[in-house]
Amino acid sequence: MQLLFFVLNRSEMLDDVLTSFADHDIHGATILDSKGMVHLLASHSDEGEVPFFGAMRAFLKPERENSNLIIAAVNDDHVDNAVKAIEDVIGDLSKPDTGVVFTVPISYVKGLYKDGN
């Protein structure tokens, strides 16, 4: 079993991603609001304080200030299916301004239903 993390940069696509998860038999995801480190530091620094972050403000999209972190426990054989569900909505994750997905192994779990999907 794997714990899948997906950082969704385009929050406006959240409902579509979750619908795609359901269509691909991925259930029980948890969604958290998140903010990237560079965006947070840039919003807290003064122009003269940290020149790099002040300059980054011009490149950051203010309408995308927040992102979402989607977490789901999935069986090992469902990881590719979950990534397909994401890319069906978002597109190729190797492209910029999409998101990041990764998994970590789960060595113990109790309380999952529907065979742990």
N, CA, C and O atoms as a MOPAC input file, in Angstrom:
PM7 MOZYME 1SCF
protein

 N      0.84700 1    -1.17100 1     0.00000 1
 C      0.00000 1     0.00000 1     0.00000 1
 C      0.89500 1     1.23800 1     0.00000 1
 O      1.98200 1     1.23800 1     0.57900 1
 N      0.41800 1     2.28500 1    -0.65900 1
 C      1.16200 1     3.53300 1    -0.80400 1
 C      0.32100 1     4.71300 1    -0.32100 1
 O     -0.90400 1     4.70500 1    -0.43500 1
 N      0.99300 1     5.72000 1     0.21700 1
 C      0.33600 1     6.97800 1     0.52900 1
 C      0.69900 1     7.93800 1    -0.59100 1
 O      1.85900 1     8.32400 1    -0.73900 1
 N     -0.29700 1     8.32200 1    -1.37600 1
 C     -0.10800 1     9.19000 1    -2.52700 1
 C     -0.31900 1    10.63100 1    -2.10700 1
 O     -1.30800 1    10.96600 1    -1.45500 1
 N      0.62300 1    11.47700 1    -2.49000 1
 C      0.53800 1    12.91600 1    -2.26000 1
 C      0.48600 1    13.58900 1    -3.62500 1
 O      1.30600 1    13.30700 1    -4.49900 1
 N     -0.47400 1    14.47000 1    -3.79700 1
 C     -0.55400 1    15.24600 1    -5.03200 1
 C     -0.70700 1    16.71000 1    -4.67300 1
 O     -1.70500 1    17.11000 1    -4.07500 1
 N      0.29200 1    17.51500 1    -5.04300 1
 C      0.22900 1    18.96000 1    -4.86100 1
 C     -0.36200 1    19.53000 1    -6.13600 1
 O      0.27500 1    19.52100 1    -7.18900 1
 N     -1.58000 1    20.02400 1    -6.03100 1
 C     -2.31200 1    20.57400 1    -7.17100 1
 C     -2.10000 1    22.08600 1    -7.19700 1
 O     -2.56900 1    22.79800 1    -6.30900 1
 N     -1.40100 1    22.56500 1    -8.20500 1
 C     -1.12000 1    23.99900 1    -8.31000 1
 C     -2.34000 1    24.79200 1    -8.75700 1
 O     -2.45200 1    25.97900 1    -8.45000 1
 N     -3.23200 1    24.16600 1    -9.46000 1
 C     -4.40000 1    24.86200 1   -10.01700 1
 C     -5.64200 1    24.46700 1    -9.23000 1
 O     -6.36900 1    23.55400 1    -9.62000 1
 N     -5.87800 1    25.15800 1    -8.12600 1
 C     -6.98200 1    24.82600 1    -7.22100 1
 C     -8.33600 1    24.80300 1    -7.91100 1
 O     -9.24300 1    24.09800 1    -7.46600 1
 N     -8.48700 1    25.55700 1    -8.98200 1
 C     -9.77300 1    25.58500 1    -9.68200 1
 C    -10.08800 1    24.22500 1   -10.32600 1
 O    -11.21600 1    23.98700 1   -10.75700 1
 N     -9.09400 1    23.34500 1   -10.38900 1
 C     -9.28600 1    22.01800 1   -10.98300 1
 C     -9.57800 1    20.94200 1    -9.92700 1
 O     -9.72100 1    19.76900 1   -10.27100 1
 N     -9.66700 1    21.32400 1    -8.65900 1
 C     -9.81500 1    20.35600 1    -7.56900 1
 C    -11.02300 1    19.45100 1    -7.75000 1
 O    -10.88700 1    18.23000 1    -7.67400 1
 N    -12.20100 1    20.01700 1    -7.98700 1
 C    -13.40900 1    19.19400 1    -8.13900 1
 C    -13.26900 1    18.20400 1    -9.29200 1
 O    -13.70200 1    17.05600 1    -9.18700 1
 N    -12.66900 1    18.64700 1   -10.38400 1
 C    -12.49200 1    17.76400 1   -11.53800 1
 C    -11.53100 1    16.61500 1   -11.21100 1
 O    -11.75200 1    15.48000 1   -11.63300 1
 N    -10.47200 1    16.90800 1   -10.46300 1
 C     -9.52400 1    15.85900 1   -10.07100 1
 C    -10.21500 1    14.84700 1    -9.16400 1
 O    -10.04300 1    13.64000 1    -9.34200 1
 N    -10.98600 1    15.31900 1    -8.20400 1
 C    -11.67200 1    14.40500 1    -7.28500 1
 C    -12.71700 1    13.56200 1    -8.01500 1
 O    -12.89000 1    12.38400 1    -7.70200 1
 N    -13.40500 1    14.15000 1    -8.97400 1
 C    -14.35700 1    13.38800 1    -9.79100 1
 C    -13.62200 1    12.32100 1   -10.59400 1
 O    -14.09500 1    11.19100 1   -10.71200 1
 N    -12.47200 1    12.67800 1   -11.14400 1
 C    -11.67400 1    11.71500 1   -11.89600 1
 C    -11.17800 1    10.59400 1   -10.98500 1
 O    -11.14400 1     9.43500 1   -11.39700 1
 N    -10.79200 1    10.92700 1    -9.75100 1
 C    -10.41800 1     9.88800 1    -8.78100 1
 C    -11.57000 1     8.90100 1    -8.61200 1
 O    -11.36600 1     7.68900 1    -8.68400 1
 N    -12.75900 1     9.40500 1    -8.39100 1
 C    -13.92500 1     8.53800 1    -8.19500 1
 C    -14.16900 1     7.67900 1    -9.43300 1
 O    -14.47600 1     6.49300 1    -9.31600 1
 N    -14.03200 1     8.28000 1   -10.62800 1
 C    -14.21600 1     7.54400 1   -11.87700 1
 C    -13.17500 1     6.43800 1   -12.05000 1
 O    -13.43500 1     5.43100 1   -12.71000 1
 N    -11.99000 1     6.63000 1   -11.45200 1
 C    -10.90200 1     5.64900 1   -11.54500 1
 C    -10.82500 1     4.77200 1   -10.29100 1
 O     -9.81000 1     4.12000 1   -10.04400 1
 N    -11.90100 1     4.76100 1    -9.50500 1
 C    -12.01000 1     3.90500 1    -8.31800 1
 C    -10.97500 1     4.21700 1    -7.23300 1
 O    -10.49800 1     3.32100 1    -6.53600 1
 N    -10.63600 1     5.50800 1    -7.10500 1
 C     -9.76300 1     5.97500 1    -6.02200 1
 C    -10.66500 1     6.71500 1    -5.04500 1
 O    -11.31300 1     7.69600 1    -5.40900 1
 N    -10.70300 1     6.24300 1    -3.80200 1
 C    -11.63100 1     6.79400 1    -2.81200 1
 C    -10.89000 1     7.19000 1    -1.53800 1
 O     -9.76000 1     6.76200 1    -1.30400 1
 N    -11.53000 1     8.00000 1    -0.73300 1
 C    -11.02500 1     8.31900 1     0.60000 1
 C     -9.89700 1     9.32100 1     0.63700 1
 O     -9.07900 1     9.28200 1     1.55700 1
 N     -9.82200 1    10.21800 1    -0.32600 1
 C     -8.76500 1    11.22700 1    -0.33500 1
 C     -9.05800 1    12.31400 1     0.69800 1
 O    -10.21300 1    12.61800 1     0.99800 1
 N     -7.99800 1    12.88200 1     1.22200 1
 C     -8.07800 1    14.02600 1     2.12900 1
 C     -7.47300 1    15.21800 1     1.41500 1
 O     -6.43200 1    15.09500 1     0.77000 1
 N     -8.11700 1    16.37400 1     1.52300 1
 C     -7.66400 1    17.57300 1     0.82400 1
 C     -7.28400 1    18.64000 1     1.84300 1
 O     -8.05400 1    18.95200 1     2.75100 1
 N     -6.09800 1    19.18900 1     1.68000 1
 C     -5.61200 1    20.27600 1     2.52800 1
 C     -5.27200 1    21.47700 1     1.65600 1
 O     -4.77200 1    21.31900 1     0.54300 1
 N     -5.54200 1    22.67700 1     2.16200 1
 C     -5.08300 1    23.88000 1     1.48000 1
 C     -3.59300 1    24.01700 1     1.76000 1
 O     -3.13800 1    23.72600 1     2.86600 1
 N     -2.83500 1    24.45900 1     0.76400 1
 C     -1.39400 1    24.58700 1     0.94100 1
 C     -0.89200 1    25.82400 1     0.21200 1
 O     -1.59200 1    26.42400 1    -0.60400 1
 N      0.33800 1    26.18100 1     0.53300 1
 C      0.97700 1    27.33200 1    -0.10000 1
 C      2.44800 1    26.99300 1    -0.26900 1
 O      3.08100 1    26.47600 1     0.65100 1
 N      2.98800 1    27.28300 1    -1.44300 1
 C      4.39500 1    26.99900 1    -1.71100 1
 C      5.32400 1    27.91200 1    -0.93300 1
 O      4.97500 1    29.04600 1    -0.60700 1
 N      6.51300 1    27.40000 1    -0.63900 1
 C      7.49000 1    28.12200 1     0.15400 1
 C      7.89100 1    29.45300 1    -0.47700 1
 O      7.90800 1    30.47500 1     0.20900 1
 N      8.21100 1    29.46000 1    -1.76300 1
 C      8.65300 1    30.69400 1    -2.41700 1
 C      7.55100 1    31.74100 1    -2.38400 1
 O      7.81500 1    32.91600 1    -2.12800 1
 N      6.30800 1    31.31600 1    -2.64300 1
 C      5.19800 1    32.26500 1    -2.63200 1
 C      5.01000 1    32.85700 1    -1.23500 1
 O      4.79000 1    34.06000 1    -1.09200 1
 N      5.09500 1    32.02500 1    -0.22400 1
 C      4.93300 1    32.49800 1     1.14900 1
 C      6.04700 1    33.46200 1     1.53100 1
 O      5.77600 1    34.52200 1     2.09500 1
 N      7.29100 1    33.11400 1     1.23300 1
 C      8.40900 1    33.99700 1     1.56400 1
 C      8.33000 1    35.30700 1     0.79700 1
 O      8.61800 1    36.36900 1     1.34900 1
 N      7.94300 1    35.24000 1    -0.46600 1
 C      7.83000 1    36.45700 1    -1.26900 1
 C      6.74600 1    37.38000 1    -0.72000 1
 O      6.89100 1    38.60200 1    -0.76200 1
 N      5.66900 1    36.80400 1    -0.21000 1
 C      4.58200 1    37.64100 1     0.29900 1
 C      4.91400 1    38.24700 1     1.65900 1
 O      4.27200 1    39.21100 1     2.07700 1
 N      5.90800 1    37.69300 1     2.35300 1
 C      6.27600 1    38.18900 1     3.68200 1
 C      7.52800 1    39.06000 1     3.67500 1
 O      7.86000 1    39.66500 1     4.69400 1
 N      8.21900 1    39.13400 1     2.55800 1
 C      9.45600 1    39.91700 1     2.53300 1
 C      9.21400 1    41.27500 1     1.90000 1
 O      8.36400 1    41.43300 1     1.02300 1
 N      9.97700 1    42.24700 1     2.36200 1
 C      9.94300 1    43.57600 1     1.76000 1
 C     10.84400 1    43.57800 1     0.53600 1
 O     11.76500 1    42.76700 1     0.44200 1
 N     10.58800 1    44.47100 1    -0.39100 1
 C     11.37100 1    44.55400 1    -1.61900 1
 C     12.86800 1    44.63300 1    -1.33000 1
 O     13.64700 1    43.94000 1    -1.98400 1
 N     13.29300 1    45.45600 1    -0.37100 1
 C     14.71000 1    45.63200 1    -0.08900 1
 C     15.29100 1    44.56700 1     0.81200 1
 O     16.51100 1    44.43800 1     0.91000 1
 N     14.44400 1    43.80700 1     1.46900 1
 C     14.89300 1    42.82700 1     2.45200 1
 C     15.58200 1    41.62500 1     1.79900 1
 O     16.72200 1    41.30300 1     2.13500 1
 N     14.90200 1    40.97500 1     0.88400 1
 C     15.45200 1    39.81700 1     0.17700 1
 C     15.18600 1    40.04800 1    -1.31100 1
 O     14.09300 1    39.75900 1    -1.79700 1
 N     16.18000 1    40.56600 1    -2.03400 1
 C     15.95000 1    40.93800 1    -3.43000 1
 C     15.40200 1    39.80000 1    -4.28900 1
 O     14.55300 1    40.03200 1    -5.14900 1
 N     15.87200 1    38.59200 1    -4.07000 1
 C     15.41300 1    37.45800 1    -4.87700 1
 C     13.90700 1    37.28000 1    -4.76000 1
 O     13.22000 1    37.12900 1    -5.77100 1
 N     13.38900 1    37.29600 1    -3.53800 1
 C     11.96500 1    37.06500 1    -3.34200 1
 C     11.14000 1    38.24400 1    -3.83700 1
 O     10.03400 1    38.05600 1    -4.34500 1
 N     11.65700 1    39.44000 1    -3.69700 1
 C     10.95900 1    40.60100 1    -4.23900 1
 C     10.84100 1    40.48600 1    -5.75100 1
 O      9.79900 1    40.80300 1    -6.32500 1
 N     11.91000 1    40.03300 1    -6.39200 1
 C     11.89200 1    39.85400 1    -7.84500 1
 C     10.95700 1    38.72000 1    -8.25300 1
 O     10.34900 1    38.76700 1    -9.32300 1
 N     10.84300 1    37.71200 1    -7.40900 1
 C      9.96600 1    36.57200 1    -7.72800 1
 C      8.49600 1    36.97200 1    -7.76100 1
 O      7.69600 1    36.34000 1    -8.45100 1
 N      8.13700 1    38.01500 1    -7.02100 1
 C      6.73300 1    38.45700 1    -7.00600 1
 C      6.20600 1    38.71400 1    -8.40500 1
 O      5.04700 1    38.42900 1    -8.70500 1
 N      7.06600 1    39.25500 1    -9.26100 1
 C      6.63400 1    39.57400 1   -10.62300 1
 C      6.28800 1    38.32400 1   -11.41700 1
 O      5.49000 1    38.38300 1   -12.35200 1
 N      6.88400 1    37.19000 1   -11.05000 1
 C      6.65800 1    35.95200 1   -11.79600 1
 C      5.57100 1    35.07800 1   -11.19400 1
 O      5.04100 1    34.19200 1   -11.86500 1
 N      5.23700 1    35.32000 1    -9.93300 1
 C      4.20600 1    34.50800 1    -9.28700 1
 C      2.83600 1    34.99600 1    -9.71300 1
 O      2.60700 1    36.19700 1    -9.85900 1
 N      1.94400 1    34.06700 1    -9.90800 1
 C      0.59500 1    34.41700 1   -10.33500 1
 C     -0.25600 1    34.64800 1    -9.09200 1
 O     -0.54600 1    33.69100 1    -8.37400 1
 N     -0.66300 1    35.87900 1    -8.81400 1
 C     -1.42100 1    36.14600 1    -7.59300 1
 C     -2.71900 1    35.36200 1    -7.50800 1
 O     -3.16600 1    35.02700 1    -6.41100 1
 N     -3.33700 1    35.06100 1    -8.65700 1
 C     -4.59000 1    34.31900 1    -8.61700 1
 C     -4.36000 1    32.85600 1    -8.20800 1
 O     -5.31400 1    32.13500 1    -7.91400 1
 N     -3.10700 1    32.42700 1    -8.18900 1
 C     -2.77300 1    31.06000 1    -7.78500 1
 C     -1.96300 1    31.08400 1    -6.51200 1
 O     -0.97200 1    30.36700 1    -6.37500 1
 N     -2.39100 1    31.91200 1    -5.58500 1
 C     -1.65900 1    32.05300 1    -4.33100 1
 C     -1.65800 1    30.74800 1    -3.54700 1
 O     -0.65500 1    30.40900 1    -2.91900 1
 N     -2.75300 1    30.01900 1    -3.57300 1
 C     -2.85600 1    28.77900 1    -2.81900 1
 C     -2.91500 1    27.58800 1    -3.75400 1
 O     -3.25100 1    27.69900 1    -4.93300 1
 N     -2.57400 1    26.44500 1    -3.18100 1
 C     -2.68600 1    25.18100 1    -3.90100 1
 C     -3.38100 1    24.19500 1    -2.97000 1
 O     -3.75600 1    24.54100 1    -1.85000 1
 N     -3.54400 1    22.98700 1    -3.43700 1
 C     -4.16300 1    21.95200 1    -2.61500 1
 C     -3.22800 1    20.76300 1    -2.51500 1
 O     -2.51400 1    20.43400 1    -3.46300 1
 N     -3.24100 1    20.12700 1    -1.36300 1
 C     -2.52000 1    18.88400 1    -1.16800 1
 C     -3.56700 1    17.79200 1    -1.01200 1
 O     -4.36700 1    17.80900 1    -0.07700 1
 N     -3.55000 1    16.84100 1    -1.94400 1
 C     -4.48000 1    15.71200 1    -1.90800 1
 C     -3.69000 1    14.50300 1    -1.43600 1
 O     -2.64100 1    14.17800 1    -1.99200 1
 N     -4.20200 1    13.84100 1    -0.40600 1
 C     -3.54400 1    12.66900 1     0.16300 1
 C     -4.51800 1    11.50500 1     0.08000 1
 O     -5.68600 1    11.63600 1     0.44600 1
 N     -4.03200 1    10.36100 1    -0.40300 1
 C     -4.88900 1     9.18000 1    -0.50300 1
 C     -4.06100 1     7.91300 1    -0.30900 1
 O     -2.97500 1     7.77700 1    -0.87400 1
 N     -4.58000 1     7.00000 1     0.48500 1
 C     -3.96500 1     5.68300 1     0.62000 1
 C     -4.48700 1     4.81300 1    -0.51900 1
 O     -5.69600 1     4.64800 1    -0.68000 1
 N     -3.56700 1     4.25900 1    -1.30600 1
 C     -3.95700 1     3.44000 1    -2.45100 1
 C     -3.15500 1     2.14100 1    -2.45000 1
 O     -2.00800 1     2.10500 1    -2.00400 1
 N     -3.77000 1     1.08600 1    -2.95000 1
 C     -3.05000 1    -0.16400 1    -3.11800 1
 C     -1.93200 1     0.03900 1    -4.13400 1
 O     -2.04000 1     0.88000 1    -5.02600 1
 N     -0.87400 1    -0.72600 1    -3.99400 1
 C      0.26800 1    -0.60100 1    -4.90400 1
 C     -0.15700 1    -0.65900 1    -6.37200 1
 O      0.35700 1     0.08800 1    -7.20500 1
 N     -1.09200 1    -1.54600 1    -6.67700 1
 C     -1.50700 1    -1.71100 1    -8.06700 1
 C     -2.47400 1    -0.62700 1    -8.54800 1
 O     -2.90200 1    -0.66000 1    -9.70100 1
 N     -2.82500 1     0.33000 1    -7.68800 1
 C     -3.70900 1     1.44200 1    -8.07000 1
 C     -2.96000 1     2.76600 1    -8.25600 1
 O     -3.56600 1     3.77400 1    -8.61900 1
 N     -1.64800 1     2.76800 1    -8.01100 1
 C     -0.88300 1     4.01600 1    -8.11400 1
 C     -0.93200 1     4.55600 1    -9.54100 1
 O     -1.21600 1     5.73600 1    -9.74700 1
 N     -0.65700 1     3.70200 1   -10.52600 1
 C     -0.69600 1     4.16000 1   -11.92000 1
 C     -2.08500 1     4.66400 1   -12.30000 1
 O     -2.21900 1     5.62800 1   -13.05400 1
 N     -3.10300 1     4.01600 1   -11.77800 1
 C     -4.48800 1     4.42800 1   -12.03000 1
 C     -4.74500 1     5.81900 1   -11.43600 1
 O     -5.41400 1     6.64500 1   -12.05800 1
 N     -4.22000 1     6.07500 1   -10.24600 1
 C     -4.39800 1     7.37900 1    -9.60600 1
 C     -3.68700 1     8.47700 1   -10.39900 1
 O     -4.22800 1     9.56800 1   -10.58400 1
 N     -2.48100 1     8.18100 1   -10.86200 1
 C     -1.74300 1     9.16600 1   -11.66700 1
 C     -2.47900 1     9.41900 1   -12.98200 1
 O     -2.54000 1    10.55700 1   -13.44600 1
 N     -3.03100 1     8.38100 1   -13.57700 1
 C     -3.82100 1     8.55800 1   -14.80400 1
 C     -5.03200 1     9.44500 1   -14.53600 1
 O     -5.36900 1    10.30600 1   -15.34900 1
 N     -5.68800 1     9.23300 1   -13.39200 1
 C     -6.84200 1    10.06600 1   -13.03000 1
 C     -6.44700 1    11.53300 1   -12.94100 1
 O     -7.18800 1    12.41200 1   -13.38300 1
 N     -5.28900 1    11.79000 1   -12.37600 1
 C     -4.79400 1    13.16600 1   -12.24900 1
 C     -4.49000 1    13.74200 1   -13.63500 1
 O     -4.94700 1    14.83300 1   -13.97700 1
 N     -3.71800 1    12.99800 1   -14.42300 1
 C     -3.28800 1    13.51800 1   -15.72700 1
 C     -4.43300 1    13.60700 1   -16.73000 1
 O     -4.35100 1    14.38500 1   -17.68100 1
 N     -5.49100 1    12.83400 1   -16.54200 1
 C     -6.66800 1    12.97900 1   -17.40400 1
 C     -7.27700 1    14.37100 1   -17.26400 1
 O     -7.87400 1    14.88800 1   -18.20800 1
 N     -7.12900 1    14.97100 1   -16.09600 1
 C     -7.68800 1    16.30000 1   -15.84000 1
 C     -6.64100 1    17.39400 1   -16.02900 1
 O     -6.89300 1    18.38700 1   -16.71200 1
 N     -5.48300 1    17.21700 1   -15.43500 1
 C     -4.45100 1    18.25200 1   -15.38300 1
 C     -3.59000 1    18.26900 1   -16.63400 1
 O     -3.10400 1    19.32200 1   -17.04800 1
 N     -3.40400 1    17.11500 1   -17.22600 1
 C     -2.45900 1    16.98000 1   -18.32800 1
 C     -1.15200 1    16.40800 1   -17.80600 1
 O     -1.06400 1    15.97400 1   -16.65700 1
 N     -0.16500 1    16.41300 1   -18.64200 1
 C      1.14300 1    15.83500 1   -18.33700 1
 C      1.78500 1    16.57600 1   -17.15900 1
 O      2.03200 1    17.78000 1   -17.23900 1
 N      2.05000 1    15.85900 1   -16.07900 1
 C      2.62600 1    16.48900 1   -14.88200 1
 C      4.06900 1    16.93700 1   -15.07100 1
 O      4.61400 1    17.63700 1   -14.21800 1
 N      4.69300 1    16.54200 1   -16.17600 1
 C      6.05200 1    17.02400 1   -16.42300 1
 C      6.04000 1    18.44800 1   -17.00100 1
 O      7.09300 1    19.06800 1   -17.15100 1
 N      4.85500 1    18.95800 1   -17.32000 1
 C      4.71700 1    20.32900 1   -17.82200 1
 C      4.65300 1    21.30100 1   -16.64200 1
 O      4.22700 1    20.91700 1   -15.55300 1
 N      5.06900 1    22.55200 1   -16.84500 1
 C      5.01700 1    23.54300 1   -15.76100 1
 C      3.58000 1    23.89700 1   -15.36100 1
 O      2.64100 1    23.73800 1   -16.14100 1
 N      3.44100 1    24.37700 1   -14.13200 1
 C      2.16600 1    24.88200 1   -13.60900 1
 C      1.07600 1    23.81100 1   -13.57000 1
 O     -0.09300 1    24.08700 1   -13.84100 1
 N      1.47700 1    22.59100 1   -13.23100 1
 C      0.49900 1    21.51000 1   -13.12700 1
 C      0.42900 1    20.99000 1   -11.70100 1
 O     -0.58500 1    21.16400 1   -11.02600 1
 N      1.48300 1    20.36100 1   -11.24300 1
 C      1.51000 1    19.81000 1    -9.90400 1
 C      2.60300 1    18.78100 1    -9.76800 1
 O      3.38100 1    18.54800 1   -10.69300 1
 N      2.65200 1    18.16500 1    -8.59400 1
 C      3.64900 1    17.15000 1    -8.28600 1
 C      2.93800 1    15.99900 1    -7.59600 1
 O      2.11600 1    16.21400 1    -6.70500 1
 N      3.25600 1    14.77700 1    -8.00700 1
 C      2.69300 1    13.60000 1    -7.35200 1
 C      3.83800 1    12.68000 1    -6.93400 1
 O      4.80600 1    12.50000 1    -7.67300 1
 N      3.71500 1    12.10300 1    -5.74600 1
 C      4.68800 1    11.11900 1    -5.28600 1
 C      4.00800 1    10.21300 1    -4.26500 1
 O      2.95200 1    10.54700 1    -3.72800 1
 N      4.62300 1     9.07100 1    -4.00600 1
 C      4.07900 1     8.13500 1    -3.02800 1
 C      5.16100 1     7.74700 1    -2.03600 1
 O      6.35600 1     7.83100 1    -2.32100 1
 N      4.71000 1     7.32100 1    -0.86900 1
 C      5.59000 1     6.72200 1     0.14000 1
 C      4.90400 1     5.44200 1     0.62000 1
 O      3.67700 1     5.38300 1     0.70500 1
 N      5.69900 1     4.42600 1     0.93100 1
 C      5.08900 1     3.16700 1     1.36600 1
 C      4.41100 1     3.29900 1     2.72700 1
 O      4.87200 1     4.03200 1     3.60300 1
 N      3.32100 1     2.58200 1     2.87900 1
 C      2.62400 1     2.49700 1     4.16600 1
 C      2.92000 1     1.11800 1     4.74000 1
 O      2.62200 1     0.10000 1     4.11500 1
 N      3.50500 1     1.09000 1     5.92600 1
 C      3.83500 1    -0.20700 1     6.52100 1
 C      2.71400 1    -0.72900 1     7.42200 1
 O      2.67900 1    -1.91800 1     7.73900 1
 N      1.80700 1     0.14300 1     7.83400 1
 C      0.69900 1    -0.29700 1     8.68600 1
 C     -0.49400 1     0.61300 1     8.44000 1
 O     -0.34000 1     1.82600 1     8.30100 1
 N     -1.68400 1     0.02500 1     8.38700 1
 C     -2.90300 1     0.80300 1     8.25700 1
 C     -4.03600 1     0.03900 1     8.91800 1
 O     -4.09300 1    -1.18900 1     8.86100 1
 N     -4.92000 1     0.77200 1     9.53500 1
 C     -6.13100 1     0.19400 1    10.12700 1
 C     -7.24000 1     1.21600 1     9.95200 1
 O     -7.03000 1     2.40900 1    10.17400 1
 N     -8.41000 1     0.75800 1     9.55700 1
 C     -9.54000 1     1.67700 1     9.43500 1
 C     -9.90900 1     2.03900 1     8.01200 1
 O    -10.83100 1     2.82700 1     7.79700 1
 N     -9.20800 1     1.47900 1     7.02900 1
 C     -9.59800 1     1.73100 1     5.64700 1
 C    -10.71300 1     0.76500 1     5.25900 1
 O    -10.77700 1    -0.36900 1     5.73400 1
 N    -11.58300 1     1.24800 1     4.38700 1
 C    -12.70000 1     0.44400 1     3.92400 1
 C    -12.60900 1     0.27600 1     2.42700 1
 O    -11.77500 1     0.92400 1     1.79500 1
 N    -13.43000 1    -0.56400 1     1.83600 1
 C    -13.44100 1    -0.84700 1     0.39000 1
 C    -12.06900 1    -1.36100 1    -0.04100 1
 O    -11.49800 1    -0.83600 1    -0.99700 1
 N    -11.54000 1    -2.34300 1     0.61800 1
 C    -10.25200 1    -3.02400 1     0.38200 1
 C     -9.06000 1    -2.07700 1     0.28500 1
 O     -8.07600 1    -2.38700 1    -0.38700 1
 N     -9.14100 1    -0.91700 1     0.95600 1
 C     -7.99600 1    -0.02900 1     1.07700 1
 C     -7.73700 1     0.89800 1    -0.07400 1
 O     -6.66900 1     1.50800 1    -0.11500 1
 N     -8.65500 1     1.04900 1    -1.02400 1
 C     -8.42100 1     1.95300 1    -2.16000 1
 C     -8.45300 1     3.37900 1    -1.70900 1
 O     -8.27600 1     4.28700 1    -2.52100 1

